[in-house]
């Protein structure tokens, strides 16, 4: 059974200050989870987690992660700006972008971020728009299918990211002539994998690749960036990732491949988003309507604009009706939002307790790629984000959008001046 990290009484009290819907984050859970990750990789002296900002772009969250020793992984101009504001700089920022605009590279260089090049052509582009730093990371795409125990986990051959082995070898030779002294390698080969073997398998591929590149080009590698992709159990029957076992699996590959090659001082980096934050955020919503036609519908005050994953990927998000945790799951509902889009459903044919108007529903596991993927379709406004602190108090860490925010990009007219809330 999946548990919520808040109770009905806590939510009722919060609702007096913050209107639903809102995303709620669990500070204690976040901090404990990061500490577990650091422990799992403590065998590697230079280990660092670069939190993928795109998963939860909130400066209050980033500051918590900074206190726990994380860096940040950015992919755009505004993510770089947010990270800068939060006090990240230099080697605490990984810039893993693709199809990158000139201004983004320029800001990344200004902040002295580590630049992860997505393509061989970006070498000349970076040199033209900024300059080439002494340390450069290259994003690898081995093509084909990515398999674990013969099961296809994802298809890198269909992915737009990274470069081929030959391009990496050629790129390194070019970069060496441009004064690059140290290299890193990065790859993201499968998304949301709860198999504990994902990182160890990926690590082995990257370790073998840098040993080969080192032999061929003489390039000195200083880190291997395993990127993100470690999954979480969205469904109640799924097992959570055993991060200690993941760390040990990477260690085994490290000792088998890198240590004998004399590369035992390589640093391991990760860029997790989902694994770090996913389970420690939820969407708190209230039931507005119920409707009975050919099916039974529960209409919430939240919609896909607050959480896009179910509509976009048909992703499963567990739902708890607060206060009815022990009731029998004897009603079958479609749980919907109010967009004029029939895919705006948080759940389809979900067995839940009998629901009434005014009930509070918790939509689980929205801490990563939740609020962040929000949008304004149908003129829906983005919700607030609230932090449940370690002492049980709450803090507003982003206010909800108002109509004035929505109309703010027409501020060169006077048409909306009379709208103030
Ligand atoms: C999205 C992304 C991540 C984070 O992915 P998760 O699935 O949240 O772990 C890390 N690195 C890069 C380059 C990404 O694009």
PDB file of C-alpha atoms in Angstrom, residues 175-290:
ATOM      1  CA  UNK A 175      39.256  19.391 -28.535  1.00  0.00           C
ATOM      2  CA  UNK A 176      42.802  18.360 -27.617  1.00  0.00           C
ATOM      3  CA  UNK A 177      44.128  20.727 -30.285  1.00  0.00           C
ATOM      4  CA  UNK A 178      41.995  23.459 -28.707  1.00  0.00           C
ATOM      5  CA  UNK A 179      43.597  23.044 -25.297  1.00  0.00           C
ATOM      6  CA  UNK A 180      41.134  20.734 -23.517  1.00  0.00           C
ATOM      7  CA  UNK A 181      42.977  18.894 -20.737  1.00  0.00           C
ATOM      8  CA  UNK A 182      40.294  16.779 -19.056  1.00  0.00           C
ATOM      9  CA  UNK A 183      37.248  14.950 -20.343  1.00  0.00           C
ATOM     10  CA  UNK A 184      34.041  13.542 -18.979  1.00  0.00           C
ATOM     11  CA  UNK A 185      31.533  11.174 -20.553  1.00  0.00           C
ATOM     12  CA  UNK A 186      27.754  11.231 -20.166  1.00  0.00           C
ATOM     13  CA  UNK A 187      24.862   9.071 -21.370  1.00  0.00           C
ATOM     14  CA  UNK A 188      21.156   8.774 -20.638  1.00  0.00           C
ATOM     15  CA  UNK A 189      20.011   5.488 -22.160  1.00  0.00           C
ATOM     16  CA  UNK A 190      16.746   4.593 -20.418  1.00  0.00           C
ATOM     17  CA  UNK A 191      14.135   6.595 -18.547  1.00  0.00           C
ATOM     18  CA  UNK A 192      12.303   5.742 -15.306  1.00  0.00           C
ATOM     19  CA  UNK A 193      13.933   2.328 -14.891  1.00  0.00           C
ATOM     20  CA  UNK A 194      13.253   0.682 -11.551  1.00  0.00           C
ATOM     21  CA  UNK A 195      15.595  -2.201 -12.365  1.00  0.00           C
ATOM     22  CA  UNK A 196      18.551  -1.963  -9.959  1.00  0.00           C
ATOM     23  CA  UNK A 197      20.782  -3.088 -12.856  1.00  0.00           C
ATOM     24  CA  UNK A 198      20.303   0.125 -14.900  1.00  0.00           C
ATOM     25  CA  UNK A 199      23.161   2.243 -13.533  1.00  0.00           C
ATOM     26  CA  UNK A 200      25.602  -0.700 -13.214  1.00  0.00           C
ATOM     27  CA  UNK A 201      24.965  -1.705 -16.839  1.00  0.00           C
ATOM     28  CA  UNK A 202      25.244   1.881 -18.090  1.00  0.00           C
ATOM     29  CA  UNK A 203      28.360   2.435 -15.978  1.00  0.00           C
ATOM     30  CA  UNK A 204      30.038  -0.618 -17.475  1.00  0.00           C
ATOM     31  CA  UNK A 205      29.323   0.620 -21.009  1.00  0.00           C
ATOM     32  CA  UNK A 206      30.722   4.080 -20.215  1.00  0.00           C
ATOM     33  CA  UNK A 207      33.759   2.701 -18.344  1.00  0.00           C
ATOM     34  CA  UNK A 208      34.648   0.421 -21.272  1.00  0.00           C
ATOM     35  CA  UNK A 209      34.131   3.313 -23.679  1.00  0.00           C
ATOM     36  CA  UNK A 210      36.508   5.653 -21.869  1.00  0.00           C
ATOM     37  CA  UNK A 211      39.166   2.970 -21.525  1.00  0.00           C
ATOM     38  CA  UNK A 212      38.993   2.526 -25.297  1.00  0.00           C
ATOM     39  CA  UNK A 213      38.931   6.284 -25.963  1.00  0.00           C
ATOM     40  CA  UNK A 214      41.895   6.770 -23.651  1.00  0.00           C
ATOM     41  CA  UNK A 215      43.883   4.132 -25.559  1.00  0.00           C
ATOM     42  CA  UNK A 216      42.957   5.609 -28.932  1.00  0.00           C
ATOM     43  CA  UNK A 217      43.375   9.307 -28.193  1.00  0.00           C
ATOM     44  CA  UNK A 218      45.340   9.560 -24.956  1.00  0.00           C
ATOM     45  CA  UNK A 219      42.472  11.628 -23.524  1.00  0.00           C
ATOM     46  CA  UNK A 220      42.521  11.972 -19.764  1.00  0.00           C
ATOM     47  CA  UNK A 221      39.095  11.360 -18.280  1.00  0.00           C
ATOM     48  CA  UNK A 222      38.194  12.758 -14.893  1.00  0.00           C
ATOM     49  CA  UNK A 223      34.530  11.790 -14.537  1.00  0.00           C
ATOM     50  CA  UNK A 224      31.738   9.542 -15.726  1.00  0.00           C
ATOM     51  CA  UNK A 225      28.268  11.081 -15.610  1.00  0.00           C
ATOM     52  CA  UNK A 226      25.537   8.454 -15.339  1.00  0.00           C
ATOM     53  CA  UNK A 227      22.878  11.129 -15.834  1.00  0.00           C
ATOM     54  CA  UNK A 228      19.289  10.433 -14.709  1.00  0.00           C
ATOM     55  CA  UNK A 229      16.836   7.693 -15.498  1.00  0.00           C
ATOM     56  CA  UNK A 230      16.615   5.891 -12.180  1.00  0.00           C
ATOM     57  CA  UNK A 231      12.926   5.290 -11.631  1.00  0.00           C
ATOM     58  CA  UNK A 232      10.478   5.256  -8.756  1.00  0.00           C
ATOM     59  CA  UNK A 233       7.596   2.928  -7.944  1.00  0.00           C
ATOM     60  CA  UNK A 234       4.574   4.879  -9.191  1.00  0.00           C
ATOM     61  CA  UNK A 235       2.425   1.760  -8.810  1.00  0.00           C
ATOM     62  CA  UNK A 236       1.767   0.209  -5.419  1.00  0.00           C
ATOM     63  CA  UNK A 237       2.926  -3.235  -6.591  1.00  0.00           C
ATOM     64  CA  UNK A 238       6.314  -1.935  -7.792  1.00  0.00           C
ATOM     65  CA  UNK A 239       9.454  -2.288  -5.704  1.00  0.00           C
ATOM     66  CA  UNK A 240      11.454   0.841  -4.980  1.00  0.00           C
ATOM     67  CA  UNK A 241      14.991   1.086  -6.344  1.00  0.00           C
ATOM     68  CA  UNK A 242      17.504  -0.291  -3.861  1.00  0.00           C
ATOM     69  CA  UNK A 243      20.029   2.523  -4.115  1.00  0.00           C
ATOM     70  CA  UNK A 244      22.647   0.751  -1.977  1.00  0.00           C
ATOM     71  CA  UNK A 245      22.563  -2.206  -4.365  1.00  0.00           C
ATOM     72  CA  UNK A 246      22.768   0.220  -7.326  1.00  0.00           C
ATOM     73  CA  UNK A 247      25.857   1.866  -5.783  1.00  0.00           C
ATOM     74  CA  UNK A 248      27.445  -1.531  -5.199  1.00  0.00           C
ATOM     75  CA  UNK A 249      26.712  -2.608  -8.776  1.00  0.00           C
ATOM     76  CA  UNK A 250      28.462   0.486 -10.137  1.00  0.00           C
ATOM     77  CA  UNK A 251      31.379  -0.156  -7.753  1.00  0.00           C
ATOM     78  CA  UNK A 252      31.739  -3.702  -9.089  1.00  0.00           C
ATOM     79  CA  UNK A 253      31.942  -2.461 -12.701  1.00  0.00           C
ATOM     80  CA  UNK A 254      34.370   0.273 -11.576  1.00  0.00           C
ATOM     81  CA  UNK A 255      36.679  -2.276  -9.969  1.00  0.00           C
ATOM     82  CA  UNK A 256      36.484  -4.663 -12.889  1.00  0.00           C
ATOM     83  CA  UNK A 257      36.973  -2.153 -15.703  1.00  0.00           C
ATOM     84  CA  UNK A 258      38.512   1.107 -14.515  1.00  0.00           C
ATOM     85  CA  UNK A 259      40.832   0.045 -11.702  1.00  0.00           C
ATOM     86  CA  UNK A 260      42.795  -2.476 -13.851  1.00  0.00           C
ATOM     87  CA  UNK A 261      43.096   0.216 -16.550  1.00  0.00           C
ATOM     88  CA  UNK A 262      44.756   2.532 -14.040  1.00  0.00           C
ATOM     89  CA  UNK A 263      41.714   4.810 -13.996  1.00  0.00           C
ATOM     90  CA  UNK A 264      40.694   4.233 -10.377  1.00  0.00           C
ATOM     91  CA  UNK A 265      40.508   7.950  -9.586  1.00  0.00           C
ATOM     92  CA  UNK A 266      37.582   8.643 -11.934  1.00  0.00           C
ATOM     93  CA  UNK A 267      34.736  10.528 -10.275  1.00  0.00           C
ATOM     94  CA  UNK A 268      31.166   9.276 -10.631  1.00  0.00           C
ATOM     95  CA  UNK A 269      28.470  11.866 -11.253  1.00  0.00           C
ATOM     96  CA  UNK A 270      24.692  11.442 -11.430  1.00  0.00           C
ATOM     97  CA  UNK A 271      21.975  13.815 -12.627  1.00  0.00           C
ATOM     98  CA  UNK A 272      18.925  12.347 -10.982  1.00  0.00           C
ATOM     99  CA  UNK A 273      15.669  14.219 -10.880  1.00  0.00           C
ATOM    100  CA  UNK A 274      12.871  11.709 -10.479  1.00  0.00           C
ATOM    101  CA  UNK A 275      14.654   9.476  -7.992  1.00  0.00           C
ATOM    102  CA  UNK A 276      15.591  12.392  -5.713  1.00  0.00           C
ATOM    103  CA  UNK A 277      12.286  14.275  -5.678  1.00  0.00           C
ATOM    104  CA  UNK A 278       9.507  12.191  -7.271  1.00  0.00           C
ATOM    105  CA  UNK A 279       8.093  10.401  -4.210  1.00  0.00           C
ATOM    106  CA  UNK A 280       8.513  13.470  -1.997  1.00  0.00           C
ATOM    107  CA  UNK A 281       5.960  15.645  -3.722  1.00  0.00           C
ATOM    108  CA  UNK A 282       2.222  15.217  -4.173  1.00  0.00           C
ATOM    109  CA  UNK A 283      -0.661  17.162  -5.670  1.00  0.00           C
ATOM    110  CA  UNK A 284      -3.287  18.106  -3.101  1.00  0.00           C
ATOM    111  CA  UNK A 285      -6.683  18.538  -4.723  1.00  0.00           C
ATOM    112  CA  UNK A 286     -10.345  18.688  -3.791  1.00  0.00           C
ATOM    113  CA  UNK A 287     -13.397  17.113  -5.415  1.00  0.00           C
ATOM    114  CA  UNK A 288     -15.579  19.704  -7.148  1.00  0.00           C
ATOM    115  CA  UNK A 289     -18.170  17.549  -8.887  1.00  0.00           C
ATOM    116  CA  UNK A 290     -19.327  14.022  -9.453  1.00  0.00           C
TER     117      UNK A 290
END
